[in-house]
Coordinates of C-alpha atoms and ligand atoms in Angstrom, one line a residue:
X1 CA 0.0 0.0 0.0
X2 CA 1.2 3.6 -1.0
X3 CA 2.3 5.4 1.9
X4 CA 0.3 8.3 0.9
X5 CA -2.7 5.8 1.4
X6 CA -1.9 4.7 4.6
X7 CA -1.1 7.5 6.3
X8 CA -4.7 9.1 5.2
X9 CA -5.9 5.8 6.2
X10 CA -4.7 5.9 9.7
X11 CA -5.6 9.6 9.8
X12 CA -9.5 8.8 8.7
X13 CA -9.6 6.1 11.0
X14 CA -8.1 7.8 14.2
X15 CA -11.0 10.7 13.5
X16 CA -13.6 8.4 12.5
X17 CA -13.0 6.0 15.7
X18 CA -13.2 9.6 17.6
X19 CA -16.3 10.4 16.0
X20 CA -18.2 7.2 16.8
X21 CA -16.7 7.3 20.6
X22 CA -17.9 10.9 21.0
X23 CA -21.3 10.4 18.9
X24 CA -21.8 7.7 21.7
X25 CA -21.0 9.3 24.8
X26 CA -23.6 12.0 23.3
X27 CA -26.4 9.9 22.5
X28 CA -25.8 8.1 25.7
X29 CA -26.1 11.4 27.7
X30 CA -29.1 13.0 26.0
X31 CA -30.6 9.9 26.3
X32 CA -30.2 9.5 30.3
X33 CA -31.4 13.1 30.5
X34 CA -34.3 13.0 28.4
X35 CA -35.0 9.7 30.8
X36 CA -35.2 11.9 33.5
X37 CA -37.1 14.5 32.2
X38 CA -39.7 12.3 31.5
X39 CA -40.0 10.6 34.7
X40 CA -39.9 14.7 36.3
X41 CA -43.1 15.1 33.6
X42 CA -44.6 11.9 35.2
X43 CA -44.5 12.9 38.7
X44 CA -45.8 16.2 38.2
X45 CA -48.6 14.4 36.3
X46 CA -49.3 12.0 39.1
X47 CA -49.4 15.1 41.3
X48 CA -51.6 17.0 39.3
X49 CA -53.8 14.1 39.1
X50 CA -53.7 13.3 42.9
X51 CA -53.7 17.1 44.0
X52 CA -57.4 17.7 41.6
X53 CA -58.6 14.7 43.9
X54 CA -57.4 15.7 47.0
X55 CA -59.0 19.2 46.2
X56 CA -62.4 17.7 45.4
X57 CA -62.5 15.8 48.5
X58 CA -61.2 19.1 50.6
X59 CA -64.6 20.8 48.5
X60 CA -67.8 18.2 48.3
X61 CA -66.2 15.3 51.5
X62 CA -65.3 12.0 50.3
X63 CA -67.8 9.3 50.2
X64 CA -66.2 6.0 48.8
X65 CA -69.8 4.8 48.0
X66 CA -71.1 8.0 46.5
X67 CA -71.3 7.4 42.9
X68 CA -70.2 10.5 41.6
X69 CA -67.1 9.6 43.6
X70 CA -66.5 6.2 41.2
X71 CA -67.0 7.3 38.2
X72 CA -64.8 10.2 38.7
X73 CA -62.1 7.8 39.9
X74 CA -62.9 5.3 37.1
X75 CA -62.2 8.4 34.7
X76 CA -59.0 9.3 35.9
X77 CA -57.7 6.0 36.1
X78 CA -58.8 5.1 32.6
X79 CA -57.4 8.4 30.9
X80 CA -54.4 8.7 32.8
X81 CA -53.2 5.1 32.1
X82 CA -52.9 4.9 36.3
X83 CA -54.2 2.0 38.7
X84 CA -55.9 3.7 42.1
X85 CA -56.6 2.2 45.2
X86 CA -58.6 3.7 47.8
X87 CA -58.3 3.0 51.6
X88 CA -60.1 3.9 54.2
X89 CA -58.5 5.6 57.7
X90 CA -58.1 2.3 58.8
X91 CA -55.9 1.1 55.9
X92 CA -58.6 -0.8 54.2
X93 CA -59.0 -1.5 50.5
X94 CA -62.6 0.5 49.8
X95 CA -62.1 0.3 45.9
X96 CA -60.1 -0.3 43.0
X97 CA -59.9 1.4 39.5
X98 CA -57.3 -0.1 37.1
X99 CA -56.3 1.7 34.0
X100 CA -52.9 0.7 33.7
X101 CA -52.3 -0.5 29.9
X102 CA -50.3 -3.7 30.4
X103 CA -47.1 -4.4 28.8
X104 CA -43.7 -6.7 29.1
X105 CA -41.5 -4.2 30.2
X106 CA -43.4 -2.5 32.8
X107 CA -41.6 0.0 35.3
X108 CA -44.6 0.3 37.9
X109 CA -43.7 2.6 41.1
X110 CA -47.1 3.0 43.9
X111 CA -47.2 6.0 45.6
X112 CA -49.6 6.8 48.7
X113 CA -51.5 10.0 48.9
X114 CA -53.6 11.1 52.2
X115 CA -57.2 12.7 51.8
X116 CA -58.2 15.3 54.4
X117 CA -61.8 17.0 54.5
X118 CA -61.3 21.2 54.9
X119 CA -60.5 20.7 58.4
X120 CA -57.8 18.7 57.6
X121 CA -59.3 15.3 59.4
X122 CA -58.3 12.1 58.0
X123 CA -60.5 11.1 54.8
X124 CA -58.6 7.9 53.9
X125 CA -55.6 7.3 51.5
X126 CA -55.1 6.7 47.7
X127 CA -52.4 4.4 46.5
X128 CA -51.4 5.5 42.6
X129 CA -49.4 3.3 40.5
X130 CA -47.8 4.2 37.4
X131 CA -45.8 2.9 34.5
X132 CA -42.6 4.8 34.0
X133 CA -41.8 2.9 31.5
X134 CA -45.2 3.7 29.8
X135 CA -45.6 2.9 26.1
X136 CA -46.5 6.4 25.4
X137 CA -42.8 7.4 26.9
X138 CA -41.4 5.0 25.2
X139 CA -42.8 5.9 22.0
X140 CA -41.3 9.7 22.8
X141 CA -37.9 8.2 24.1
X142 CA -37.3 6.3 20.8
X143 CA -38.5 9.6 18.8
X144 CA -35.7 11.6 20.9
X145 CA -33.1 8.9 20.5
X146 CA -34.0 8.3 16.7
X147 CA -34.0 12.5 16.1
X148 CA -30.5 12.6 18.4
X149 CA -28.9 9.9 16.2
X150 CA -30.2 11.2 12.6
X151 CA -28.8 14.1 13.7
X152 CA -25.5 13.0 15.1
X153 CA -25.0 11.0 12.0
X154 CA -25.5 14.1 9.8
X155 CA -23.1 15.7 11.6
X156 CA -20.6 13.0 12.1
X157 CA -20.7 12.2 8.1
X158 CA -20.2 15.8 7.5
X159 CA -17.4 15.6 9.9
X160 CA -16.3 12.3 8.3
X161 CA -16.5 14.2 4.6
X162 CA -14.3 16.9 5.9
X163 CA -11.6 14.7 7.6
X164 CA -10.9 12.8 4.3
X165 CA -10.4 15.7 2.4
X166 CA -8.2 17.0 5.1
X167 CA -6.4 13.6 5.4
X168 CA -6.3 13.7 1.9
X169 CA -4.3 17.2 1.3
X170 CA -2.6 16.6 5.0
X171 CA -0.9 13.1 3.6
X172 CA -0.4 14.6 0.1
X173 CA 2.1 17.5 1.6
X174 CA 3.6 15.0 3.9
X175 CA 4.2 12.0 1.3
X176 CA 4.9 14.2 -1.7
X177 CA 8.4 15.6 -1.1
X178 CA 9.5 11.8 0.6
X179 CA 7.8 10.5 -3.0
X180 CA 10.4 12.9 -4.7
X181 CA 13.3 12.7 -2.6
X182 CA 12.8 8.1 -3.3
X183 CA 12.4 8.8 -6.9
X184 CA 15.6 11.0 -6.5
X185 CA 17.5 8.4 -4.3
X186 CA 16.5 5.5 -7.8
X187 CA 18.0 8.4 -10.3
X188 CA 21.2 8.6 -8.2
X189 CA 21.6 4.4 -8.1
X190 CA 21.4 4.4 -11.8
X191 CA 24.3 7.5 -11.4
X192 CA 21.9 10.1 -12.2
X193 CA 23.4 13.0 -10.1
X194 CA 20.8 15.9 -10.9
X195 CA 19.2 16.5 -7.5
X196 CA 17.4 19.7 -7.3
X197 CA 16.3 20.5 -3.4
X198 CA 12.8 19.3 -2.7
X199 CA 10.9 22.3 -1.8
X200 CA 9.1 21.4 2.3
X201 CA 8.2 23.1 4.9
X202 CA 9.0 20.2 7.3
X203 CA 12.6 20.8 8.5
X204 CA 13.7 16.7 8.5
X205 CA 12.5 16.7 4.9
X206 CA 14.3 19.8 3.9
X207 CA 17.9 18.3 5.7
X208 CA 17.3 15.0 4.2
X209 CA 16.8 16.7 0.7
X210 CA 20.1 19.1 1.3
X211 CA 21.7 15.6 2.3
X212 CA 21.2 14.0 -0.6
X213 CA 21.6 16.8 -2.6
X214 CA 25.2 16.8 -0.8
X215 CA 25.6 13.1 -1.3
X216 CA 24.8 13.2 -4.8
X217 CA 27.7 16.3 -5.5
X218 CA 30.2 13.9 -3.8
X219 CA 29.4 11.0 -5.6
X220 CA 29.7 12.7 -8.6
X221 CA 33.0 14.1 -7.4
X222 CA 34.3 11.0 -6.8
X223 CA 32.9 9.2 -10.6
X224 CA 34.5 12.2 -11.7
X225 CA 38.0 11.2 -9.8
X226 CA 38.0 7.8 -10.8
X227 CA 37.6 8.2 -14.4
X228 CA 40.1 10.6 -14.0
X229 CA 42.1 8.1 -12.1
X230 CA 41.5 5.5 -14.5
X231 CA 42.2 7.5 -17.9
X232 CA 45.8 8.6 -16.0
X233 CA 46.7 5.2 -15.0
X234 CA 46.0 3.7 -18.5
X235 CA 48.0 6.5 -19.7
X236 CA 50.9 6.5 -17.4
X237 CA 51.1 2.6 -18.0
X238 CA 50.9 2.9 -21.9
X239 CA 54.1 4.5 -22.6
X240 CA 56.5 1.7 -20.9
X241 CA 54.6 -0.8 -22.0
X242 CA 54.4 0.6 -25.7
X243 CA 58.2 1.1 -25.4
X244 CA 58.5 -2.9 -24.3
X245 CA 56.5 -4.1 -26.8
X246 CA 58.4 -2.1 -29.4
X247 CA 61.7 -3.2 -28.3
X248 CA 60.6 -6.8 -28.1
X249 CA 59.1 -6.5 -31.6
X250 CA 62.3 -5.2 -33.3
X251 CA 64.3 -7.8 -31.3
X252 CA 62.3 -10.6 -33.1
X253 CA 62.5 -9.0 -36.5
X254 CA 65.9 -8.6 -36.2
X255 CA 66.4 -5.2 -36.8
X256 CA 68.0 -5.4 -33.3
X257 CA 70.5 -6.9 -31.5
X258 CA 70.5 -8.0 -27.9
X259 CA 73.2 -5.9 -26.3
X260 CA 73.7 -4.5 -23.1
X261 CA 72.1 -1.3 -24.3
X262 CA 68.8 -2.9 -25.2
X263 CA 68.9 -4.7 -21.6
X264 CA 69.0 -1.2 -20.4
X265 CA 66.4 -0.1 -22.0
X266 CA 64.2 -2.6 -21.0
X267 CA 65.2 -2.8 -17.7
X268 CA 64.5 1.2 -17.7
X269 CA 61.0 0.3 -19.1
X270 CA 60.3 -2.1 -16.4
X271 CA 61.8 -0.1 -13.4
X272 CA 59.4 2.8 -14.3
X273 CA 56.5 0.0 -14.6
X274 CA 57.2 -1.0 -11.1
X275 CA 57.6 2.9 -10.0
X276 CA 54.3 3.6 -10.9
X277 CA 52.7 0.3 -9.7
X278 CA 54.2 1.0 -5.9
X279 CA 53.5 4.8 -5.9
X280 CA 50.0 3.9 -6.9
X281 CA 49.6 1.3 -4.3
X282 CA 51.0 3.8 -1.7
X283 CA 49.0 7.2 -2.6
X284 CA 45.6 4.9 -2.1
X285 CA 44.2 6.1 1.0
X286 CA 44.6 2.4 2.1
X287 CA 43.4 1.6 6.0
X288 CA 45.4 -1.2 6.2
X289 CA 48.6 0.8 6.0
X290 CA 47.6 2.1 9.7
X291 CA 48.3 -1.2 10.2
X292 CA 52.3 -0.8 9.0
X293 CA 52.7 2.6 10.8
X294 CA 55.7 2.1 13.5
X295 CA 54.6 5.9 15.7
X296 CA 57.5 6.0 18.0
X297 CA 59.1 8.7 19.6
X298 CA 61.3 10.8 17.1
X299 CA 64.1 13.5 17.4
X300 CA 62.7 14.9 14.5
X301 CA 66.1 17.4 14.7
X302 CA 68.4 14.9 14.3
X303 CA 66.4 13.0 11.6
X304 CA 65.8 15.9 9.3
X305 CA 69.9 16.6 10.1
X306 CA 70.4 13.2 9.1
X307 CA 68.0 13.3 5.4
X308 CA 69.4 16.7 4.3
X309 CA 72.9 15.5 4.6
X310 CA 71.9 12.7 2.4
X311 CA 71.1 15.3 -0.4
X312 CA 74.4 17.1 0.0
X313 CA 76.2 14.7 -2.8
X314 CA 73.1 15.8 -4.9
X315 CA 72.8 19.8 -4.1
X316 CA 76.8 19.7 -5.0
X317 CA 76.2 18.5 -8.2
X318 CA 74.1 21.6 -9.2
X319 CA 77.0 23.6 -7.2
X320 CA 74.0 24.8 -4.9
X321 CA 73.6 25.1 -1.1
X322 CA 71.1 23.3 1.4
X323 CA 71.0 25.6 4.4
X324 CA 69.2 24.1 7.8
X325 CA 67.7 26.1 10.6
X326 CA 66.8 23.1 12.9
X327 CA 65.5 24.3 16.3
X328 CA 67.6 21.5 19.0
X329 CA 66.0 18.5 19.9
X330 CA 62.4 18.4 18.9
X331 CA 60.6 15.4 19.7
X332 CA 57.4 14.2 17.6
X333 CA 55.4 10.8 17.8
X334 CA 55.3 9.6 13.9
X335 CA 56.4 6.8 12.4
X336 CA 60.7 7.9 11.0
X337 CA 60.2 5.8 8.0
X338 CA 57.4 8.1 6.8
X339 CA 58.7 11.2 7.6
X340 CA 61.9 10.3 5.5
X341 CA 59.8 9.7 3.0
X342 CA 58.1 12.7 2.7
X343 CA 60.9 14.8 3.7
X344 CA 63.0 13.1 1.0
X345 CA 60.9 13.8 -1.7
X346 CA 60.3 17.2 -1.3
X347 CA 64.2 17.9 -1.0
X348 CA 64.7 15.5 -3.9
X349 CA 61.8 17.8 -6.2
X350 CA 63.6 20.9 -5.0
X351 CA 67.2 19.8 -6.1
X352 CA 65.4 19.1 -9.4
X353 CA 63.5 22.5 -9.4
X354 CA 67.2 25.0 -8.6
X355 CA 69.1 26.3 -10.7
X356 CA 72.7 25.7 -10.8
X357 CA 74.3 27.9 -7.6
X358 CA 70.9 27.6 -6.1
X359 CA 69.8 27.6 -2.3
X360 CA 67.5 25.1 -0.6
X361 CA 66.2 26.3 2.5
X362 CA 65.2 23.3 5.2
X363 CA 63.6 25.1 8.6
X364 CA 62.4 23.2 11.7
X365 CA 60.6 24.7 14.5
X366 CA 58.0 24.6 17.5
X367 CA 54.7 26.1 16.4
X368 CA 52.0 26.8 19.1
X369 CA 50.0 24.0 18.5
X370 CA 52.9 21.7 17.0
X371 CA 55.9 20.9 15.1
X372 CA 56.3 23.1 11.6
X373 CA 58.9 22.1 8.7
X374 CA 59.3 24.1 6.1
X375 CA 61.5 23.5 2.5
X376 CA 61.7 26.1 0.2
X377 CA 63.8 27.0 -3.1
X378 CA 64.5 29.5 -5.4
X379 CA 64.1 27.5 -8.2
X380 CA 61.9 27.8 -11.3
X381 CA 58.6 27.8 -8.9
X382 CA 54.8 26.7 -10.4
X383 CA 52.5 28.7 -12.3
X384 CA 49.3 30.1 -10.5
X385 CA 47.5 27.8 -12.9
X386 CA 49.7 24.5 -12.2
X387 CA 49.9 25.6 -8.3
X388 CA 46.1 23.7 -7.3
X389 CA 47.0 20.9 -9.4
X390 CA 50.2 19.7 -8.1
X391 CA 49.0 17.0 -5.4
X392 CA 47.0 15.5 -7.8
X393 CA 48.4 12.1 -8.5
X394 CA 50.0 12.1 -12.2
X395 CA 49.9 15.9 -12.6
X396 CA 53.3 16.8 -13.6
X397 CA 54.0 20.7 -14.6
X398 CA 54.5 20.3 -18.1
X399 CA 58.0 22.1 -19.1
X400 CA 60.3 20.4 -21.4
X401 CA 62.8 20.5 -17.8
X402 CA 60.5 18.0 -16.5
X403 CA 60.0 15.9 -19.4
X404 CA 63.6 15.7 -19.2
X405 CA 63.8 14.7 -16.0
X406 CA 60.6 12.5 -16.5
X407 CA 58.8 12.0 -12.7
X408 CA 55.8 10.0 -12.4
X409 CA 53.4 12.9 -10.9
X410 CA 52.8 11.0 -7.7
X411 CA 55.5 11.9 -5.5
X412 CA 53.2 15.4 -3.8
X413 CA 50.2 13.0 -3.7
X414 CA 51.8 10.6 -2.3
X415 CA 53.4 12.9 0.1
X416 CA 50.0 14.4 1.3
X417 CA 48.6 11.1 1.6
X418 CA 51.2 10.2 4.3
X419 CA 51.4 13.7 5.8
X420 CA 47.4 13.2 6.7
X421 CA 48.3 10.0 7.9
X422 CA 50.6 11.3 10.2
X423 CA 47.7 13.8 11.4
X424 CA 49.6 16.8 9.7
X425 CA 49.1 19.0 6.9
X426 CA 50.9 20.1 4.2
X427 CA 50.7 23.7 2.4
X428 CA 52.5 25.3 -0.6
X429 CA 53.5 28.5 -1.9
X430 CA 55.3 29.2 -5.1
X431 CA 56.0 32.0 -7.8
X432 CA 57.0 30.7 -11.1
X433 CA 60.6 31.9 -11.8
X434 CA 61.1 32.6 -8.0
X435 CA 60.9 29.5 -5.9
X436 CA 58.8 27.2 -4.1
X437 CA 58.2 26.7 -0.3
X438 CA 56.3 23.7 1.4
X439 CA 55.0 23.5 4.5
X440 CA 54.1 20.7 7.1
X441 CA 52.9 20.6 10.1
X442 CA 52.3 18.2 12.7
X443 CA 50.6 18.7 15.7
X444 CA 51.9 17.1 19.0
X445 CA 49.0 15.9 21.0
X446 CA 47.7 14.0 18.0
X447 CA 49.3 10.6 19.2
Ligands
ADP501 P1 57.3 14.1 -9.8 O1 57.5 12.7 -9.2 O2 57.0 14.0 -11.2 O3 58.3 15.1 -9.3 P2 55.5 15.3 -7.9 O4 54.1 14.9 -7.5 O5 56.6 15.2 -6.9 O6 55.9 14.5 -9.2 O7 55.4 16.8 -8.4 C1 54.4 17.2 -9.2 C2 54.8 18.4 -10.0 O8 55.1 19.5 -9.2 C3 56.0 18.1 -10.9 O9 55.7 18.4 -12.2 C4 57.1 19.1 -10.4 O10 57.7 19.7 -11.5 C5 56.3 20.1 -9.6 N1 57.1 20.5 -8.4 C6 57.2 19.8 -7.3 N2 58.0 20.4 -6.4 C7 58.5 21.5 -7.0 C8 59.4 22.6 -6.6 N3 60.0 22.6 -5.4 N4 59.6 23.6 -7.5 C9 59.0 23.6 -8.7 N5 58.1 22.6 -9.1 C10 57.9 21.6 -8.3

């Protein structure tokens, strides 16, 4: 069943069960007073009756023999559907005059009445009985109920004709925005990402909407990033493997030779196969390398000392300089092997990026809320344009430096990727034609 249904089912039936309960409580009550309005009416009629007698015999005496006497008795009894007994002082039956109408469901109730002369002596006594339950009563009592009920049930149908159409427009507002939001929740399963807010006035709806409004963006992001991925990969892997293949093709026709030179080149081939194949397999955001993380504490002082000296061989060569400002003994909880790695290939990318004579700049000090390294050149620097591009994996600044030099454009991803890991960040500024600086920072209470 649609939800829309259901919910205007539940609503109808919750007002309708309302209705009958109320409708009933009503009837009920009307009823019970009516009740005793009419048994008020019948007393007063029994009075009246019993006072016009009481009168007469106050008037003319009382004579139980006189005949005027019986048939006045006989008339009252007859006509006002009573029985009436008459007794003398001594509590003697004198006469009887039944009018009562008999029926099944009699209510009888006998009351006695004294009869005094006009001064007020004893006359005798008249015992009335009456039906309170009298099918004239009854007749009225079933004309009430049946006039209560016709009109309760015009009202409660109106009521009932009302509440649907309510329910109706209640459950459409409700159901129509969740409708939307499912249909747009099946367009973005079959990668559909055009989600346009669903317009509510019920808050839940409206930050489930921006949700999945948010939810669809990423996962477009992300389709985005793996094609991306997947075009650079298949890229990146085509050019050794053409190179292979050509080689190996050319060997087997003969038009070459197997010579050392050849064994270079297709050992070259294969060590840049098996350089992309571990640099992709380390800039994955992999959990399980948490697992291979050895935090320990670090004299991160001595082991940036002990990296950059590593590079002097290389800075020499390009007859530059690699100047340290390491604060003394600073400690950090990271894992060394990580840190060298990052470190190293942001030294190694600036050796590549100065000019002969140039200066390599490697700072280490205590921030406020951690530990802050800096390298920086004055090499060739990035262009504004190549600057947000360069920790995406495979993006290499094209220059015909670089095709010379020929990196794989995953050394910064894969750099950030282990910087985060280490709870840190990494930042960089650059000026083309001026120099480069990167900064990392790791904070201390992270471990
Ligand atoms: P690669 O392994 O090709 O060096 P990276 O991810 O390390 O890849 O670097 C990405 C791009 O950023 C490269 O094209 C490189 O030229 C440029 N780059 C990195 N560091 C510097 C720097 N210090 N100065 C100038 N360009 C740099």
């Amino acid at each position: 069943m649609r939800f829309r249904s259901k919910l205007a089912l539940q609503f109808l039936a919750l007002l309708f069960s309302g209705v009958l309960f109320i409708a009933g409580i009503l009837v009920y009550s009307f009823t019970e007073s009516f009740d005793h309005l009419l048994i008020r009416l019948e007393g007063d009629r029994i009075s009246r009756i019993v006072s016009d007698i009481s009168y007469m015999a106050r008037q003319t005496g009382f004579s139980f023999r006189e005949e005027g006497w019986q048939t006045q008795l006989q008339a009252y009894a007859r006509y006002s559907n009573i029985n009436i007994v008459v007794l003398d002082q001594d509590s003697r039956i004198q006469a009887r005059y039944e009018g009562l109408t008999k029926h099944s469901d009699q209510k009888l109730e006998v009351n006695s009445y004294l009869l005094v002369d006009a001064k007020q002596k004893e006359l005798g006594s008249l015992l009335v009985t009456h039906d309170l339950n009298n099918p004239e009563y009854r007749q009225l009592r079933e004309n009430f109920q049946k006039g209560a009920l016709g009109s309760l049930a015009l009202v409660a149908s109106l009521f009932v004709i009302a509440s649907f159409l309510l329910a109706r427009s209640v459950s459409r507002r409700v159901t129509e925005p969740i409708e939307e939001l499912s249909a747009q929740t099946a367009r973005l399963a079959r990668n559909d990402y055009r989600i346009t807010p669903v317009p509510s006035k019920v808050r839940e709806i409206q930050t489930l909407s921006a949700n999945l409004a948010y939810l669809a963006h990423s996962l477009e992001v992300q389709d985005q990033l793996r094609l991306d991925y997947a075009q650079d990969i298949s890229h990146e892997l085509r050019t050794p493997l053409t190179n292979l293949s050509l080689e190996l093709e050319a060997l087997r026709d003969g038009l070459l030779t197997f010579d050392d030179e050849v064994a270079e080149h297709l050992e070259a081939n294969i060590h840049q196969l098996t350089t992309i194949v571990e640099g992709l397999k380390e800039s994955f955001d992999d959990a399980a390398q948490v697992n291979h993380f050895h935090i320990q504490p670090v004299n991160l002082t001595q082991l940036s000392e002990e990296i950059a000296a590593s590079f002097e061989g290389a800075v020499a060569q390009k007859k530059g300089q690699l100047l340290r400002t390491l604060e003394p003994a600073l400690n950090l909880e990271t894992d060394p092997k990580l840190y060298r790695q990052i470190l190293t290939n942001l030294l190694s990318n600036a050796v590549k990026a100065i000019e002969p004579g140039g200066t390599i700049r490697l700072n280490l000090s205590q921030g406020k809320k951690g530990i802050i390294v800096t390298v920086s050149d004055n090499g060739v620097g990035i262009s504004k344009k190549a600057l947000p591009h360069i920790f995406d994996r495979f993006y290499r600044v094209d220059s015909s430096r670089n095709r010379k030099l020929g990196g794989s454009g995953l050394g910064l991803s894969i750099s950030k990727n282990l910087v985060h890991q280490l709870g840190g960040e990494i930042y960089v500024s650059s000026r083309e034609g001026l120099g480069t600086s990167f900064q990392l920072t790791f904070p201390q209470d992270n471990h």
